[in-house]
Tab-separated table of C-alpha atoms in Angstrom:
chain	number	residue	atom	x	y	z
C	237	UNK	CA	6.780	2.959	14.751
C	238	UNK	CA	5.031	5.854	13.122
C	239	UNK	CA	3.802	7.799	16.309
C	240	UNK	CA	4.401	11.869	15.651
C	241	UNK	CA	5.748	12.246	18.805
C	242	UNK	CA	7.808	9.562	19.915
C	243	UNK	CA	7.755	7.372	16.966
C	244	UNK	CA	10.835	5.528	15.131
C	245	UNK	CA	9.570	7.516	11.891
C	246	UNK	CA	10.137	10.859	14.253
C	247	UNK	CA	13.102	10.281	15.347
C	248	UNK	CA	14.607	9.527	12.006
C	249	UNK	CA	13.490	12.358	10.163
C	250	UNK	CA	14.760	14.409	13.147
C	251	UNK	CA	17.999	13.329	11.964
C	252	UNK	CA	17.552	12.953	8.536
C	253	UNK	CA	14.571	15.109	7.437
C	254	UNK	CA	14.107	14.368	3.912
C	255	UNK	CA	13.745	11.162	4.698
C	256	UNK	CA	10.317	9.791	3.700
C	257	UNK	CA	7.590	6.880	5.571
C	258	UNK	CA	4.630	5.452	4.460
C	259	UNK	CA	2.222	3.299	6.376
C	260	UNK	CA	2.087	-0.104	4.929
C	261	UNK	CA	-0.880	-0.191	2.552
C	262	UNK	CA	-2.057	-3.786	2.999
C	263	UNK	CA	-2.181	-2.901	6.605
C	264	UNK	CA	-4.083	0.327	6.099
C	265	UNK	CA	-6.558	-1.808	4.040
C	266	UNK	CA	-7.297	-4.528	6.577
C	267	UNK	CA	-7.859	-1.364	9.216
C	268	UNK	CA	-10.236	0.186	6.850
C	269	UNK	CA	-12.214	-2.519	6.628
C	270	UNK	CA	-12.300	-3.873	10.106
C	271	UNK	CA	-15.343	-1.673	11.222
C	272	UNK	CA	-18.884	-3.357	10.505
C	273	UNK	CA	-21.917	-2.002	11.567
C	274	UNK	CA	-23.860	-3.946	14.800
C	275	UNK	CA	-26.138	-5.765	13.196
C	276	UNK	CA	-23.157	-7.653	10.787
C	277	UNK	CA	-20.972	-7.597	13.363
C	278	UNK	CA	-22.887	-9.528	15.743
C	279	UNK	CA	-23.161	-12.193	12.621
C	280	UNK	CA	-19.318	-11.980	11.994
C	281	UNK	CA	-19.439	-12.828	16.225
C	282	UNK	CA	-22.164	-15.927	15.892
C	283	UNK	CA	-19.879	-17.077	13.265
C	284	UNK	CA	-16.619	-17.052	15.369
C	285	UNK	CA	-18.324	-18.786	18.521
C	286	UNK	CA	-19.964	-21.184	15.879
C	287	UNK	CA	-15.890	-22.295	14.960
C	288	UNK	CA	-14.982	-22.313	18.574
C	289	UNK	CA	-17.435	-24.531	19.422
C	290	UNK	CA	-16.209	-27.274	16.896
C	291	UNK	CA	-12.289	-26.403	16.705
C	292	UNK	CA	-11.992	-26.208	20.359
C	293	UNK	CA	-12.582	-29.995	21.307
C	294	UNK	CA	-10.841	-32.406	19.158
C	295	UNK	CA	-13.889	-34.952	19.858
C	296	UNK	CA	-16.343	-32.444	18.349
C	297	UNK	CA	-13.768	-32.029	15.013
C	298	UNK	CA	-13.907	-35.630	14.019
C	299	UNK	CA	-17.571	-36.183	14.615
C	300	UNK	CA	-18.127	-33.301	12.581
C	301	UNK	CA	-15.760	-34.316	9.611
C	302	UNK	CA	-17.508	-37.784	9.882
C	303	UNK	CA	-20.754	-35.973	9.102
C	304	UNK	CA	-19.812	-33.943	6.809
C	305	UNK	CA	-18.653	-37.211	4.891
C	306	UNK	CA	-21.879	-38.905	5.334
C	307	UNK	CA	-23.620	-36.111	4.354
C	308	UNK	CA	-21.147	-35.976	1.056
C	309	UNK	CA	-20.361	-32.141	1.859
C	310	UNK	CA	-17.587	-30.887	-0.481
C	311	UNK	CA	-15.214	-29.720	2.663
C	312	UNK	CA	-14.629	-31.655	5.598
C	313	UNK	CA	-13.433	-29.221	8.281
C	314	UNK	CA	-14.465	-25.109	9.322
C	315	UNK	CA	-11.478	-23.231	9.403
C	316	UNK	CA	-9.891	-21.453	12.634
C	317	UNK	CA	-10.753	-17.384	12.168
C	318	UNK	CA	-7.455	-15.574	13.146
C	319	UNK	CA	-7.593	-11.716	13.499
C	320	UNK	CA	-4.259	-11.166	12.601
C	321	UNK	CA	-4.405	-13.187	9.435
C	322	UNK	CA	-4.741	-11.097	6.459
C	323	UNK	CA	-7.728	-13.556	4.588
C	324	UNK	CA	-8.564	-15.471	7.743
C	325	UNK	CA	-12.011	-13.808	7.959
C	326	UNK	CA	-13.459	-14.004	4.338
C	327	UNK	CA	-12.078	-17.676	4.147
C	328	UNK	CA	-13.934	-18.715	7.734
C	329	UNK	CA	-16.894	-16.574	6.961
C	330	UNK	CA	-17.216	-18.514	3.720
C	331	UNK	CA	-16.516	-22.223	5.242
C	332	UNK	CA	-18.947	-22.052	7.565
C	333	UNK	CA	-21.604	-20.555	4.551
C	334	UNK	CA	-20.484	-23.868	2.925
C	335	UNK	CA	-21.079	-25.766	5.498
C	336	UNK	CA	-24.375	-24.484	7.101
C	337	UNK	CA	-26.230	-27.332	6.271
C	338	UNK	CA	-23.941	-29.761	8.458
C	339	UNK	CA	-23.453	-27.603	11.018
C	340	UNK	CA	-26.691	-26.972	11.502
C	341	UNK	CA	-27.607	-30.691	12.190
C	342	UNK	CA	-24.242	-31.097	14.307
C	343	UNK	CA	-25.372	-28.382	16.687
C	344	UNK	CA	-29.193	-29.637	16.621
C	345	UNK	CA	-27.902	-32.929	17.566
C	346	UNK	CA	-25.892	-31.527	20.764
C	347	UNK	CA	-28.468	-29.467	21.765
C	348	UNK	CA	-26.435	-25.774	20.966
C	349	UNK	CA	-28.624	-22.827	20.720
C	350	UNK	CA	-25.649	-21.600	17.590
C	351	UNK	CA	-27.913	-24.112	15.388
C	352	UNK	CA	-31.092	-21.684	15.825
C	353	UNK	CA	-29.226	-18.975	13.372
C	354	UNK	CA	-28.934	-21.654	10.579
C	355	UNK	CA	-32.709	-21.499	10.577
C	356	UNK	CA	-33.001	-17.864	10.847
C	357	UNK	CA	-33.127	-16.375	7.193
C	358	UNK	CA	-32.638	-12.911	7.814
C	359	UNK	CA	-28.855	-14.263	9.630
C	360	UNK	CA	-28.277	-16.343	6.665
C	361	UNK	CA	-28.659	-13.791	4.362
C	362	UNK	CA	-26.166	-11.132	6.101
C	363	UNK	CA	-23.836	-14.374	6.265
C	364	UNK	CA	-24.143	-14.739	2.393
C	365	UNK	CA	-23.274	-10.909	2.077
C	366	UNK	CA	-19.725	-10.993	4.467
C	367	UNK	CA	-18.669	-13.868	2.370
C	368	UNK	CA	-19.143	-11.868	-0.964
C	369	UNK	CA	-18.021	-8.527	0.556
C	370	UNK	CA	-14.926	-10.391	2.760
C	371	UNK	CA	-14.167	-12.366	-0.847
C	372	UNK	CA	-14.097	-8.869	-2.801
C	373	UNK	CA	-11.606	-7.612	0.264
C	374	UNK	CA	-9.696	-10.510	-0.122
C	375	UNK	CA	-9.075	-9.960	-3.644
C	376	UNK	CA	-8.482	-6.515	-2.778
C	377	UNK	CA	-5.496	-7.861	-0.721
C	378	UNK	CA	-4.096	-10.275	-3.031
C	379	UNK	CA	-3.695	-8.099	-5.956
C	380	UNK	CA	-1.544	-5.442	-3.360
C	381	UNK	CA	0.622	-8.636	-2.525
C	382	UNK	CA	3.707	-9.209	-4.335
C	383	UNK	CA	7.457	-8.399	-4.790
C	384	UNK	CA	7.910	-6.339	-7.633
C	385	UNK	CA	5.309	-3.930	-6.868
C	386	UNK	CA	5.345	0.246	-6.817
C	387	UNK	CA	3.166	3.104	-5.042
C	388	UNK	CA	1.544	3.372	-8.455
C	389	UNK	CA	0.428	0.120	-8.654
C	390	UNK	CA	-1.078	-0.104	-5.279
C	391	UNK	CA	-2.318	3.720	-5.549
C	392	UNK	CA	-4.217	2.449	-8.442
C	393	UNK	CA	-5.780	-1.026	-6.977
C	394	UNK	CA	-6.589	1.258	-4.173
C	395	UNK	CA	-8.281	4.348	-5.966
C	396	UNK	CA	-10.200	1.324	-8.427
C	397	UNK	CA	-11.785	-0.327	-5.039
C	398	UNK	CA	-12.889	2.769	-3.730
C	399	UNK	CA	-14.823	3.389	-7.206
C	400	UNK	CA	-15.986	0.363	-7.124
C	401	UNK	CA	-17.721	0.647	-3.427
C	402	UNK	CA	-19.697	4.129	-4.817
C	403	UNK	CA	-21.075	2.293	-7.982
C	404	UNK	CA	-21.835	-0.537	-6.116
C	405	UNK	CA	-23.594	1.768	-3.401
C	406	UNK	CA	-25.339	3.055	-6.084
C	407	UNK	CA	-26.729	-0.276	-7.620
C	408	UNK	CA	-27.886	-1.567	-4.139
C	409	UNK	CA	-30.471	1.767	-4.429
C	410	UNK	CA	-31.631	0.312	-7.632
C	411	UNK	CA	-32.010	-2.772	-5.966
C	412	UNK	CA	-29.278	-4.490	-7.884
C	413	UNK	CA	-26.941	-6.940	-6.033
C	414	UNK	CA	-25.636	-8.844	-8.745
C	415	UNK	CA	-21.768	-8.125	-7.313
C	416	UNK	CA	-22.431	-9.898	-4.633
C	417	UNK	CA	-23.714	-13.624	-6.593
C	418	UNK	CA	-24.025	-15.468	-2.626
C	419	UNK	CA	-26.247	-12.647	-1.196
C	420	UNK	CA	-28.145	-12.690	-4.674
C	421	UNK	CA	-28.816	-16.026	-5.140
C	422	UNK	CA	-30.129	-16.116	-1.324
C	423	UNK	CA	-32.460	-12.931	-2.031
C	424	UNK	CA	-33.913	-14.911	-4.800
C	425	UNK	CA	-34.668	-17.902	-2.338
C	426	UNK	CA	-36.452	-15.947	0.082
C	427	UNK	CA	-38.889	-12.256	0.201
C	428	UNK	CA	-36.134	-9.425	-0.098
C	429	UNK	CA	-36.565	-6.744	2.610
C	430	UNK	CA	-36.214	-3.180	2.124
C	431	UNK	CA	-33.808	-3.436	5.694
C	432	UNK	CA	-30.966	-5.720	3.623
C	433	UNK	CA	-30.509	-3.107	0.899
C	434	UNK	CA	-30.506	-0.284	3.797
C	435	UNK	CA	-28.325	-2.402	5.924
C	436	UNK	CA	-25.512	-3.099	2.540
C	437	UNK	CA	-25.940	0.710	1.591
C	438	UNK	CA	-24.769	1.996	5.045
C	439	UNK	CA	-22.202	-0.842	4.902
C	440	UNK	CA	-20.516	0.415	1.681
C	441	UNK	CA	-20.761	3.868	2.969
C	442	UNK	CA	-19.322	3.267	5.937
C	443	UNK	CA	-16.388	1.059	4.218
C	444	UNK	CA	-16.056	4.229	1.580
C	445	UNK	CA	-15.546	6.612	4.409
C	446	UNK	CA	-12.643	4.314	6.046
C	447	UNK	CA	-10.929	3.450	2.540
C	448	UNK	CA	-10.803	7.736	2.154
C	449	UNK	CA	-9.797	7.881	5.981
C	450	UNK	CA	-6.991	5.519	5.636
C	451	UNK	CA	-6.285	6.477	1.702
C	452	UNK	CA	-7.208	10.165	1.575
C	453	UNK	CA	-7.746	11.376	-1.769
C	454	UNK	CA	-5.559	14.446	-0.818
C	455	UNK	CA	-2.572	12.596	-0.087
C	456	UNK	CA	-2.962	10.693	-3.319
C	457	UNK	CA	0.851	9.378	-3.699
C	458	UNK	CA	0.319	9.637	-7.600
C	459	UNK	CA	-0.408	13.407	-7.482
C	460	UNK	CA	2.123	15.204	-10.332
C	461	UNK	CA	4.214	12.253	-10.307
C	462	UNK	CA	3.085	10.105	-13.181
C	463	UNK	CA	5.917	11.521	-14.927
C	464	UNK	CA	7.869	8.684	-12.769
C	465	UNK	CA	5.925	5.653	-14.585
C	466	UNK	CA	5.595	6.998	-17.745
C	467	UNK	CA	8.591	10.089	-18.952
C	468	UNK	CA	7.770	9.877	-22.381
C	469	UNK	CA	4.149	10.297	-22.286
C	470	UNK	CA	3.920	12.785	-19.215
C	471	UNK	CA	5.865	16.158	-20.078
C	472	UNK	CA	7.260	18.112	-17.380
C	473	UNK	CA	5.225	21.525	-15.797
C	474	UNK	CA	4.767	19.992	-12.582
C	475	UNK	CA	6.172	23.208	-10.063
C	476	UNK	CA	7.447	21.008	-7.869
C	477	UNK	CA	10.240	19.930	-10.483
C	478	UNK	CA	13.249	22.374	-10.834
C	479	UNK	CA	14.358	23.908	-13.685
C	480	UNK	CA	17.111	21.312	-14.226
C	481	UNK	CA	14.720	18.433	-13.821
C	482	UNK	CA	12.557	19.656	-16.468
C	483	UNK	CA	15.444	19.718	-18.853
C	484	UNK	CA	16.408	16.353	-18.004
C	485	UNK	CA	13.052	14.907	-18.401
C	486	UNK	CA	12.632	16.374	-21.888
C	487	UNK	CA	16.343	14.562	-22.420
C	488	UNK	CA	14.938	11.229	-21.611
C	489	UNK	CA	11.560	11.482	-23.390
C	490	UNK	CA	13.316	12.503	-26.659
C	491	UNK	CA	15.882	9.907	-26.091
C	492	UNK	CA	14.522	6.100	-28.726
C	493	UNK	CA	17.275	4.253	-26.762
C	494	UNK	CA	15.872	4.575	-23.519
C	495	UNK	CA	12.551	4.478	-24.497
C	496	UNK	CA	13.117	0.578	-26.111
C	497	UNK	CA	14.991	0.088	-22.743
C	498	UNK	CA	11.644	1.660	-20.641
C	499	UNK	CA	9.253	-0.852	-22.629
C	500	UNK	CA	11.579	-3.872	-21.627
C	501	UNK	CA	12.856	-3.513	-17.818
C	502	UNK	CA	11.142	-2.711	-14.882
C	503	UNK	CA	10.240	0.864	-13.575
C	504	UNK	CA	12.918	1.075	-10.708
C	505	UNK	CA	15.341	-1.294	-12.708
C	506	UNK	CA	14.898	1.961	-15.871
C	507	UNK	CA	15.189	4.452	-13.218
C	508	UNK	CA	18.438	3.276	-11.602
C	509	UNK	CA	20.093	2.806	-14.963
C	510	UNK	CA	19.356	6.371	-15.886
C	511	UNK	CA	20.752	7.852	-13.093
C	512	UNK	CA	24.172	7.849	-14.610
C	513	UNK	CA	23.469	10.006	-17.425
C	514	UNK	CA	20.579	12.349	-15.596
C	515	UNK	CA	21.277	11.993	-11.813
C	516	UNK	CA	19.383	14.970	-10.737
C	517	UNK	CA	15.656	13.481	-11.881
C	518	UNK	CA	16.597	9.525	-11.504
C	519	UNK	CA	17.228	10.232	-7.955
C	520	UNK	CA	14.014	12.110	-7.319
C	521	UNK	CA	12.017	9.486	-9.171
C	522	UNK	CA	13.909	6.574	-6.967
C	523	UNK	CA	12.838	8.969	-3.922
C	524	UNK	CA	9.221	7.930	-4.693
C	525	UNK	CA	10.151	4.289	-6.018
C	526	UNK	CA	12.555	2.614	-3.399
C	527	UNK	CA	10.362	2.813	0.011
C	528	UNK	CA	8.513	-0.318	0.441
C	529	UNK	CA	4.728	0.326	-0.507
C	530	UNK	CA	4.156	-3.149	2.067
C	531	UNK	CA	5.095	-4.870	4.384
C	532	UNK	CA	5.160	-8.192	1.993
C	533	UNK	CA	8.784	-8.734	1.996
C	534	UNK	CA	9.080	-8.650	5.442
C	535	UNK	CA	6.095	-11.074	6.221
C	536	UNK	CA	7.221	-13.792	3.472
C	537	UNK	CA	10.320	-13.530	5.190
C	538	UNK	CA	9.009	-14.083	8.735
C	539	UNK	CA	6.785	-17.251	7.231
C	540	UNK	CA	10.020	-18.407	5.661
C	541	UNK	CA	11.748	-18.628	9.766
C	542	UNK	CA	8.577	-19.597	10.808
C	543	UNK	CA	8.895	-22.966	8.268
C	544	UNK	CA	12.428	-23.582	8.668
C	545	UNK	CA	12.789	-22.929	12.616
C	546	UNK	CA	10.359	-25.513	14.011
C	547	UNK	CA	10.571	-27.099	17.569
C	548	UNK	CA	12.574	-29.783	16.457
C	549	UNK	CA	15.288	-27.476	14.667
C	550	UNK	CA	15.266	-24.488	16.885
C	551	UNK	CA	18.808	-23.958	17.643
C	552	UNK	CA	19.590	-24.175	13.381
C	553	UNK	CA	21.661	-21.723	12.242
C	554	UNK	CA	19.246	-20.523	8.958
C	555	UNK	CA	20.823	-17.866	7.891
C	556	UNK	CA	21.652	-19.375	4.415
C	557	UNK	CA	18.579	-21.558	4.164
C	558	UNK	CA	16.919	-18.243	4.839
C	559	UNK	CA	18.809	-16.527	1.499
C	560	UNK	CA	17.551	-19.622	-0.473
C	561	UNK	CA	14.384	-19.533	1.060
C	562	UNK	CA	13.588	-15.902	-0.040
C	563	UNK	CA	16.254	-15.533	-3.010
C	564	UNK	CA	14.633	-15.465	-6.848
C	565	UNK	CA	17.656	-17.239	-8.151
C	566	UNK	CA	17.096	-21.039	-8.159
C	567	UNK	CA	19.788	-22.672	-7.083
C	568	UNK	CA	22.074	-25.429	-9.178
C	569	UNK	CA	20.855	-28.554	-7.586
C	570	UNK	CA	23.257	-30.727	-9.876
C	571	UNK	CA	26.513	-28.706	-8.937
C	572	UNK	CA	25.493	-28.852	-5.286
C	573	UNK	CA	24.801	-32.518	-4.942
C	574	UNK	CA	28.223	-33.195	-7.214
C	575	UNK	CA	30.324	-31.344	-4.319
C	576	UNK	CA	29.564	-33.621	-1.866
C	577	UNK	CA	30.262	-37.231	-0.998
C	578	UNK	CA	27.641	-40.022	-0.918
C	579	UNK	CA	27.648	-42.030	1.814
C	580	UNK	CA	29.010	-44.881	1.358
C	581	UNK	CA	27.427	-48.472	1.691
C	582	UNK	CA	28.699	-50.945	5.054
């Protein structure tokens, strides 16, 4: 898709060269923080074979939920770690954090040597700080989620995580871990060693370096375009604007009736209304506003076939349960259901 050689993206702009691509960011954030170093990846890997081990025999999954009942644990069953899931690994990572307590007696009882790392402090503790580092990634990918959402928005959850990783880099050297409340509260239980604070450090900076490899400061896709979000606040001098395009923006700024109709619609929605009066700057500020900034749209609609096209309906034509499916509008249930004939009694 985006190869420089060969790619769809390539051969697009070769026939359409202004034509713009950006690499979906929720993607480029679950890249970025993919890499771990050895010592918490080989926890993230005793984790996975920890689930296997349960979720892969059905007779081991009900013996386990009927100890974790007896043993009056708050969840019942470890959840299946899935690569390609976007929160799979922060959700599993914390399950089985939940649930060490159980698992460790499961896996005593049939004689696994997985239970030996629920007795290992120095594992438990790296455990506790995936879970809080995973959780803080997670929320990371939430926030970019959603329909109505702009390269500013996302440019600016982005820029505020990667801010966030140097000050907390910069606490763990103080010996402050107070972001991270699992990993804390486990320090407190047991003697802290100079190693975890070394080991989260070189974690942070390592997740740092791929957030600015995959999110480069350089290519920063706010860079002298915040007139876009905001044209009466920003005034024009950016060079990249032409001479006409400066004019126009001081039009709009100066103009009350489209600043009351700025504070009450939506950026693109203000955009595409102005570009009737001032064409030349509405289309170069819907340039930057109309390619997707995620894939979102595409995945809610591929869980939307995925609910509707099951085994049982797979030759369903669901091309308009698909529209309701993924359509904002909610549809007139009363109207509907008056069209059509009940069946009658025999």
């Amino acid at each position: 898709m985006t190869g420089r050689l060969s790619g769809l993206t390539t051969r697009i702009k070769e026939v359409a060269p202004e034509c713009e691509s950006t690499h979906c960011v929720i993607h480029r954030e679950m890249l970025a923080s993919r890499k771990m170093p050895p010592e918490l990846n080989s926890v993230l890997n005793d984790v996975v074979k920890v689930i296997n081990h349960i979720k892969a025999h059905a007779l081991n999954s009900r013996l386990f939920e009927q100890l974790c009942e007896e043993m009056d644990a708050e969840h019942r069953r470890l959840l299946l770690y899935t690569e390609i899931r976007w929160l799979s690994r922060g959700r599993s990572l914390a399950r089985v954090f939940e649930l060490r307590e159980p698992l460790q007696r499961f896996l005593s009882e049939k004689k696994s040597p997985l239970a030996a790392h629920f007795s290992d402090e120095e594992w438990v503790a790296k455990l506790a700080y995936l879970c809080d580092i995973f959780n803080l990634l997670n929320e990371l990918n939430l926030s970019l989620q959603g329909k109505m959402t702009t390269v500013f928005k996302l440019a600016d959850k982005v820029a505020a995580f990667k801010a966030k990783l140097d000050l907390w880099g910069r606490r763990v050297n103080r010996g402050i871990f107070d972001m991270f409340p699992t990993f804390a509260a486990i320090l407190e239980e047991t003697e802290p060693e100079l190693s975890f604070s070394q080991m989260v450090h070189d974690h942070l900076s390592l997740l740092l370096k791929e957030f600015e490899r995959y999110f480069p400061t350089t290519k920063d896709p706010r860079t002298a375009k915040e007139w876009i979000r905001d044209p009466f606040v920003n005034k024009p001098g950016e060079s990249s604007m032409s001479t006409q395009e400066e004019d126009q923006l001081l039009e709009i700024a100066n103009d009350g009736g489209l600043k009351s109709m700025f504070e009450t619609t939506t950026l693109p929605v203000f955009w595409i209304k102005v570009t009737a009066e001032y064409p030349e700057i509405a289309t170069t500020a819907l340039k930057t506003l109309l390619p997707f900034p995620t894939s979102y749209l595409c995945e809610a609609g591929f869980s939307a076939v995925t609910a509707t096209k099951t085994k049982l309906r797979s030759r369903l034509d669901i091309s308009n349960t698909l529209r309701v499916s993924l359509s904002p509008i909610t549809p007139r249930w009363d109207r509907l259901v008056a069209e059509k004939q009940a069946q009658g009694s025999h």
